[in-house]
């Protein structure tokens, strides 16, 4: 079979870079694009001498063309609350114009298309756990709307390209994911907690820490995404780990893993901060669809995933110390 060509947008991001790695492992030739607004070249530095990988700095909100491709993976967007709140307009633009531009590429070359959507489509969910048929509870004018509505709009655009133009599209609703290459300063739960615990600082709990998240290790998530890309499913599919944790429980897990690494049995304290507006109170994927249609389920527990991420966060800590 001829080598498959994949375009990955957001290639220098956390998930985009892991996706590039996996596609290369699977024998693809990959063109990665990123405007580096939140992505980091360090995430793909190891691919510099990989002959099957090409990087181009591209802003996908402007029409672009990298030549014929067989598959488009659209992963470009600020994704952590801190980043999308800072880059609100850009987030709306990439999730609207950017999505159209990438859909046009898929349409032009008859390529497959997979869009990275999000559990934020469910907003602060009134249905629990979240099934794909739930339409969500999103504040269209709240601070998070720049991300949530951009992603919801993208889902509509992607579905329309399937419905009107027959593009072979796929929508993955990604739940909280973590692992190496999560930016240490992106303000997320795991990156904040890991860095704070390794620095011996108190962990910042927003609200009372009773809100829940379900955390998936990055390689599990990428595996689910690859399966979806090869399927005939055009409806959204949740990919995430259905194990649900309160933020407080996550803090304890991180403290246990980081504490062991730092040679301490008990670790840093907790400090309570205000809960951000519209912070979802609970989140857990119903993955029945992924299990039944893709034969997919996560394999890595939170404890194991945190242990696998430790070396990376220790490197971030050392870099931080070297800069200080
Ligand atoms: N959170 C927290 N302390 C932190 C960072 C996050 O308590 O230092 C909470 C946050 O309020 C939310 C959850 O952890 O309830 C997950 O936040 P994250 O920013 O990772 O992403 P979200 O799931 O909200 O998009």
JSON list of C-alpha atoms in Angstrom, two decimals, residues 6 53 57 89 109 123 137 196 202 212 240-241 253 271 273 282 285 306 319:
[
{"chain": "A", "resi": 6, "resn": "UNK", "atom": "CA", "xyz": [-1.50, 13.00, 7.02]},
{"chain": "A", "resi": 53, "resn": "UNK", "atom": "CA", "xyz": [7.93, 14.48, 9.06]},
{"chain": "A", "resi": 57, "resn": "UNK", "atom": "CA", "xyz": [4.58, 27.34, 10.69]},
{"chain": "A", "resi": 89, "resn": "UNK", "atom": "CA", "xyz": [-10.73, 35.91, 19.82]},
{"chain": "A", "resi": 109, "resn": "UNK", "atom": "CA", "xyz": [-8.27, 16.05, -1.85]},
{"chain": "A", "resi": 123, "resn": "UNK", "atom": "CA", "xyz": [-20.69, 22.62, 29.42]},
{"chain": "A", "resi": 137, "resn": "UNK", "atom": "CA", "xyz": [-25.52, 23.00, 29.19]},
{"chain": "A", "resi": 196, "resn": "UNK", "atom": "CA", "xyz": [3.56, 22.71, 42.68]},
{"chain": "A", "resi": 202, "resn": "UNK", "atom": "CA", "xyz": [0.97, 24.16, 48.32]},
{"chain": "A", "resi": 212, "resn": "UNK", "atom": "CA", "xyz": [-14.87, 16.10, 39.40]},
{"chain": "A", "resi": 240, "resn": "UNK", "atom": "CA", "xyz": [-11.71, 9.64, 27.84]},
{"chain": "A", "resi": 241, "resn": "UNK", "atom": "CA", "xyz": [-11.17, 7.68, 30.99]},
{"chain": "A", "resi": 253, "resn": "UNK", "atom": "CA", "xyz": [-2.71, 11.25, 43.95]},
{"chain": "A", "resi": 271, "resn": "UNK", "atom": "CA", "xyz": [-4.41, 26.11, 49.52]},
{"chain": "A", "resi": 273, "resn": "UNK", "atom": "CA", "xyz": [-8.66, 29.60, 45.82]},
{"chain": "A", "resi": 282, "resn": "UNK", "atom": "CA", "xyz": [-18.64, 17.25, 37.28]},
{"chain": "A", "resi": 285, "resn": "UNK", "atom": "CA", "xyz": [-17.50, 10.26, 29.84]},
{"chain": "A", "resi": 306, "resn": "UNK", "atom": "CA", "xyz": [1.18, 10.18, 36.82]},
{"chain": "A", "resi": 319, "resn": "UNK", "atom": "CA", "xyz": [14.74, 23.81, 33.38]}
]
